[in-house]
Tab-separated table of C-alpha atoms in Angstrom:
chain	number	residue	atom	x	y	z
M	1	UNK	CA	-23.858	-12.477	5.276
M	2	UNK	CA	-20.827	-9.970	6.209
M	3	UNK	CA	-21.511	-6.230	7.484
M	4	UNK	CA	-21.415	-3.814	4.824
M	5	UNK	CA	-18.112	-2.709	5.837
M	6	UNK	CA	-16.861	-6.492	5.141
M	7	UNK	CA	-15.889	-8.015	2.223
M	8	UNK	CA	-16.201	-12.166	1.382
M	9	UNK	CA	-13.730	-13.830	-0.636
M	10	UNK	CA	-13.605	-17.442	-0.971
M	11	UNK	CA	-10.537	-19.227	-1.300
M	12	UNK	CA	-10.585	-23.265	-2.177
M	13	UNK	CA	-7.098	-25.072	-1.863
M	14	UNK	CA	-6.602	-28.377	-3.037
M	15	UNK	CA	-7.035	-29.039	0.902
M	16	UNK	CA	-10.628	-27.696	1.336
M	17	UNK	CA	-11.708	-23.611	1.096
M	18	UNK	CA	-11.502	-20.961	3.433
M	19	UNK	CA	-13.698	-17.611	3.887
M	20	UNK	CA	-12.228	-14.548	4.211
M	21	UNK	CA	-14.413	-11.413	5.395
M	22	UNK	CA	-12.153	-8.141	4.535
M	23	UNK	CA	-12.503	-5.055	6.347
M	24	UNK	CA	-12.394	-2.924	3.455
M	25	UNK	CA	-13.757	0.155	5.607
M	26	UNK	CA	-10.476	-0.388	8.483
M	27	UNK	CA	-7.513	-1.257	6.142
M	28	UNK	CA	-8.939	-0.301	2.744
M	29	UNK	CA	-5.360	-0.341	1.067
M	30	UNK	CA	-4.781	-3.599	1.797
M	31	UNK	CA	-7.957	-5.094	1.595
M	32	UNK	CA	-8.282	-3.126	-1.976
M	33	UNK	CA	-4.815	-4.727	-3.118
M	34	UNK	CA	-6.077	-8.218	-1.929
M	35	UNK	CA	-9.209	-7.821	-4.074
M	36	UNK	CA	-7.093	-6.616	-7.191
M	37	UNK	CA	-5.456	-9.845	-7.539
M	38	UNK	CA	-8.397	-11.488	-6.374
M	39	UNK	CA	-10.416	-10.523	-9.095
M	40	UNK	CA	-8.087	-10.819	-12.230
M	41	UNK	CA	-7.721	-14.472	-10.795
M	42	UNK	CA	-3.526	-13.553	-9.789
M	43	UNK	CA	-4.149	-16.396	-7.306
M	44	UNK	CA	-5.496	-19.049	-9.225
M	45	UNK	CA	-3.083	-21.835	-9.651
M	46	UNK	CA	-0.656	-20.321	-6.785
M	47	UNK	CA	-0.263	-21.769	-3.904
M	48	UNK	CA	0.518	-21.951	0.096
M	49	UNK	CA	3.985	-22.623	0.063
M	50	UNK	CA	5.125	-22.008	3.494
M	51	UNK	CA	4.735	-22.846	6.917
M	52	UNK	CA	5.724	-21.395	10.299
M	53	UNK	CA	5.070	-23.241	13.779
M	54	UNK	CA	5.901	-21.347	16.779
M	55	UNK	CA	7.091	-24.748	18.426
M	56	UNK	CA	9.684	-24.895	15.743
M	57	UNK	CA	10.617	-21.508	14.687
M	58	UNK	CA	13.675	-20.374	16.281
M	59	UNK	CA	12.997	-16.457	15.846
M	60	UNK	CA	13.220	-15.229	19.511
M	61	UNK	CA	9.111	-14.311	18.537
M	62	UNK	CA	7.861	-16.861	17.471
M	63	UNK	CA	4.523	-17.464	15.230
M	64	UNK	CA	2.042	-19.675	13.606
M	65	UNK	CA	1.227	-18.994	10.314
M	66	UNK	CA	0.904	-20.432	6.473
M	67	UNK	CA	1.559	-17.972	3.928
M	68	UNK	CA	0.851	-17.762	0.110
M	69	UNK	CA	1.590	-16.393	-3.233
M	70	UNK	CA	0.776	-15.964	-6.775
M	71	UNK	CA	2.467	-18.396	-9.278
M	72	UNK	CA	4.715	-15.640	-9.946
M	73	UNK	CA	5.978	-16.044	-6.368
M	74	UNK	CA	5.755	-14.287	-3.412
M	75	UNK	CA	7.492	-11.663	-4.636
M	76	UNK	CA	5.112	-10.609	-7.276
M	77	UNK	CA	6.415	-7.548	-9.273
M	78	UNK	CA	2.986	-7.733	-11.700
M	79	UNK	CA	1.851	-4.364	-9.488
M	80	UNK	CA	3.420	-1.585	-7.232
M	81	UNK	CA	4.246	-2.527	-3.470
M	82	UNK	CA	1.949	-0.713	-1.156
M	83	UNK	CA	1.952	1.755	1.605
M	84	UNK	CA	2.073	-0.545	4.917
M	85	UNK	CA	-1.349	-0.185	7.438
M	86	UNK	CA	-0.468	-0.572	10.669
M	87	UNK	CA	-2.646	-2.133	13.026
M	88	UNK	CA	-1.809	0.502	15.691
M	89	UNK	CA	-4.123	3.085	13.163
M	90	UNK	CA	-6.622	0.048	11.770
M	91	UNK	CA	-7.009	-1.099	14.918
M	92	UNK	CA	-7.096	-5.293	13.368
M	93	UNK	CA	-5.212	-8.047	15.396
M	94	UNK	CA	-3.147	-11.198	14.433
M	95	UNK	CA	-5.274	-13.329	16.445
M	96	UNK	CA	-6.378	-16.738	14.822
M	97	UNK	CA	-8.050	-16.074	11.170
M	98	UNK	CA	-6.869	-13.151	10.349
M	99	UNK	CA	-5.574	-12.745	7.072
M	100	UNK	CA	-2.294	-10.283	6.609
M	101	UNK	CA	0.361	-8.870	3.693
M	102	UNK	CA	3.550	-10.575	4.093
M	103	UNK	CA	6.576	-7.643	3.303
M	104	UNK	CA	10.465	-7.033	3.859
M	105	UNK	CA	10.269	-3.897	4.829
M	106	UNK	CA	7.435	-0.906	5.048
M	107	UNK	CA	5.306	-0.039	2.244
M	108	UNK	CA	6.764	-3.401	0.071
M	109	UNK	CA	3.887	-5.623	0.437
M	110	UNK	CA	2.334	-6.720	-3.044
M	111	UNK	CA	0.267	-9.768	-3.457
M	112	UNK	CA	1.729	-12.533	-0.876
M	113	UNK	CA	-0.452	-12.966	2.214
M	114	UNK	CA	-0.556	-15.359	5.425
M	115	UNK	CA	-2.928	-16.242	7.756
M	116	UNK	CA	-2.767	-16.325	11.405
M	117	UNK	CA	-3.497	-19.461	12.750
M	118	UNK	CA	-3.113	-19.043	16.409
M	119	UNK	CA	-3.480	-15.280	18.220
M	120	UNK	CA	0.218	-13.739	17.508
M	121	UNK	CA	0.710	-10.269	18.911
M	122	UNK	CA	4.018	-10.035	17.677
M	123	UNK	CA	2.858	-9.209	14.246
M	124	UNK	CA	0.812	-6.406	15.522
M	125	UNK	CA	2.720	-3.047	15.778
M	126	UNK	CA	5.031	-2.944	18.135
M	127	UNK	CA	5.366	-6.606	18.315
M	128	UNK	CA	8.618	-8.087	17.918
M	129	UNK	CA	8.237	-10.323	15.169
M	130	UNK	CA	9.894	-7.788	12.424
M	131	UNK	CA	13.073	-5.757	13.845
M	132	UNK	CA	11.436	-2.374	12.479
M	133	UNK	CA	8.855	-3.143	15.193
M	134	UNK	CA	6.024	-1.613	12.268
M	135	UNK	CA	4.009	-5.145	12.289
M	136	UNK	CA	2.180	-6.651	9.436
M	137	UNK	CA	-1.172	-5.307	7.583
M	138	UNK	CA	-4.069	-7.323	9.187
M	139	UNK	CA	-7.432	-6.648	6.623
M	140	UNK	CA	-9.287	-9.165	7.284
M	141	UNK	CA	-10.074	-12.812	9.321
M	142	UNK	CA	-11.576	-16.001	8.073
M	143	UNK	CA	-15.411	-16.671	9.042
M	144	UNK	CA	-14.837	-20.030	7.514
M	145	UNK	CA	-12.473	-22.640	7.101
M	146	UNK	CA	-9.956	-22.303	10.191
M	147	UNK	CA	-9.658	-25.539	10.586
M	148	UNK	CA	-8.373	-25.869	6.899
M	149	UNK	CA	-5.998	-23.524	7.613
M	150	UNK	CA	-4.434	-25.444	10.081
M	151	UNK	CA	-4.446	-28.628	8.547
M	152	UNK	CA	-1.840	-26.729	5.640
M	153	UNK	CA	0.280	-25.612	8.809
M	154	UNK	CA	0.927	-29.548	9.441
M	155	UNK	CA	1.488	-30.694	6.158
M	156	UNK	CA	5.404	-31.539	5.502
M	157	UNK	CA	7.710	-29.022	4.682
M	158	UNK	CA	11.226	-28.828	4.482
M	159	UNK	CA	14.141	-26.835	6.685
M	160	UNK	CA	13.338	-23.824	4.943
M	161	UNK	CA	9.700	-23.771	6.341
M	162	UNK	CA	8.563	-24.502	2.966
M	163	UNK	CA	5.535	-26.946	1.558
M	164	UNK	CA	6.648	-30.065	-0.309
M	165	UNK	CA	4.722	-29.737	-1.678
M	166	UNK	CA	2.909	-26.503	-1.778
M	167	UNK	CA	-0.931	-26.887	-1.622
M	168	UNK	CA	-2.605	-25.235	-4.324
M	169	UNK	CA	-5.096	-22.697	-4.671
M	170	UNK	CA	-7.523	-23.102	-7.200
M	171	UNK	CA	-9.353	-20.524	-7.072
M	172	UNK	CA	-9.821	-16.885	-5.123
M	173	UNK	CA	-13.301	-15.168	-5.692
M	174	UNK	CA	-14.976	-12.419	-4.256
M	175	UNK	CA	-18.643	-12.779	-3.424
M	176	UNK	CA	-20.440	-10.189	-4.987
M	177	UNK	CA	-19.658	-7.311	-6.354
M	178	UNK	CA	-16.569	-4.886	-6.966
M	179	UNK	CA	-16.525	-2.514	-3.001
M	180	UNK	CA	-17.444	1.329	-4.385
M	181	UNK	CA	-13.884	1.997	-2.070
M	182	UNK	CA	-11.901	-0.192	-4.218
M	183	UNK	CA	-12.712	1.422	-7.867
M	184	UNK	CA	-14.355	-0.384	-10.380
């Protein structure tokens, strides 16, 4: 069972499921916007549909990654972006696990997420992975299903880093009950 200050959500993928355990209590914006769309089932029937290996990403810092969306894309204009939470204030770390907003720019992350599948500092803040140097908004690692994240980093994919085809998600659900911190 998590801390109290940690959230479970359980993801299954058409590949095998993954736990998450959210810090709520350290990045509760993000971790609140992840359980939103969690639990009005945004996820179900979306999908990971990308893939980044350092060894063949040709950004100067590289990664290793697999991100995902809703079926409305990874884009998802359904809600309001979000104010970014840096990990230099939540004190969270790209290492292997942990699950992260994907965004363009600060405070434009909505529902698309990746998780880290090897340690990647350059997604912290001050890492060199996006040009404004801000890093991505860790909230959370997996306690389960690592391994299935990486076997969705090997799967094919085109030039474009993207999965043909995408794995599904069938299902995201929280275990338990709504967090007081994220409303009711």
């Amino acid at each position: 069972m998590p801390s109290p200050a940690l959230v479970q959500v359980v993801i299954t993928t058409d590949v095998g499921r993954m736990v998450v355990d959210l810090d709520v209590e350290r990045a509760p914006v993000s971790a609140c916007n992840f359980i939103g769309y969690v639990t009005t089932g945004d996820y179900d029937g979306g999908s990971f549909f990308r893939t980044v290996v350092a060894a063949t990403n040709d950004n100067p810092n590289p990664i290793d990654v697999i991100q995902a969306a809703t079926p409305r894309g990874s884009d998802d204009a359904s809600r309001p972006s979000i104010p970014l939470e840096r990990t230099r204030e939540t004190g969270l770390r790209h290492v292997a696990g942990t699950i992260s907003l994907a965004r363009n720019g600060p405070d434009t992350a909505t529902s698309s997420f990746f998780i880290v599948t090897r340690d990647t500092p350059s997604l912290d803040f001050g890492g060199g992975r996006n040009p404004d140097g801000q890093g991505f908004a860790a909230f959370g690692r997996l306690s389960e299903g690592l391994d299935v994240a990486r076997a969705i980093q090997t799967m094919p994919a085109d030039g474009e880093e993207q999965l043909t085809p995408p794995v599904v998600i069938r299902s995201a659900r929280l275990v338990g009950d709504l967090p007081a911190r994220c409303g009711s």
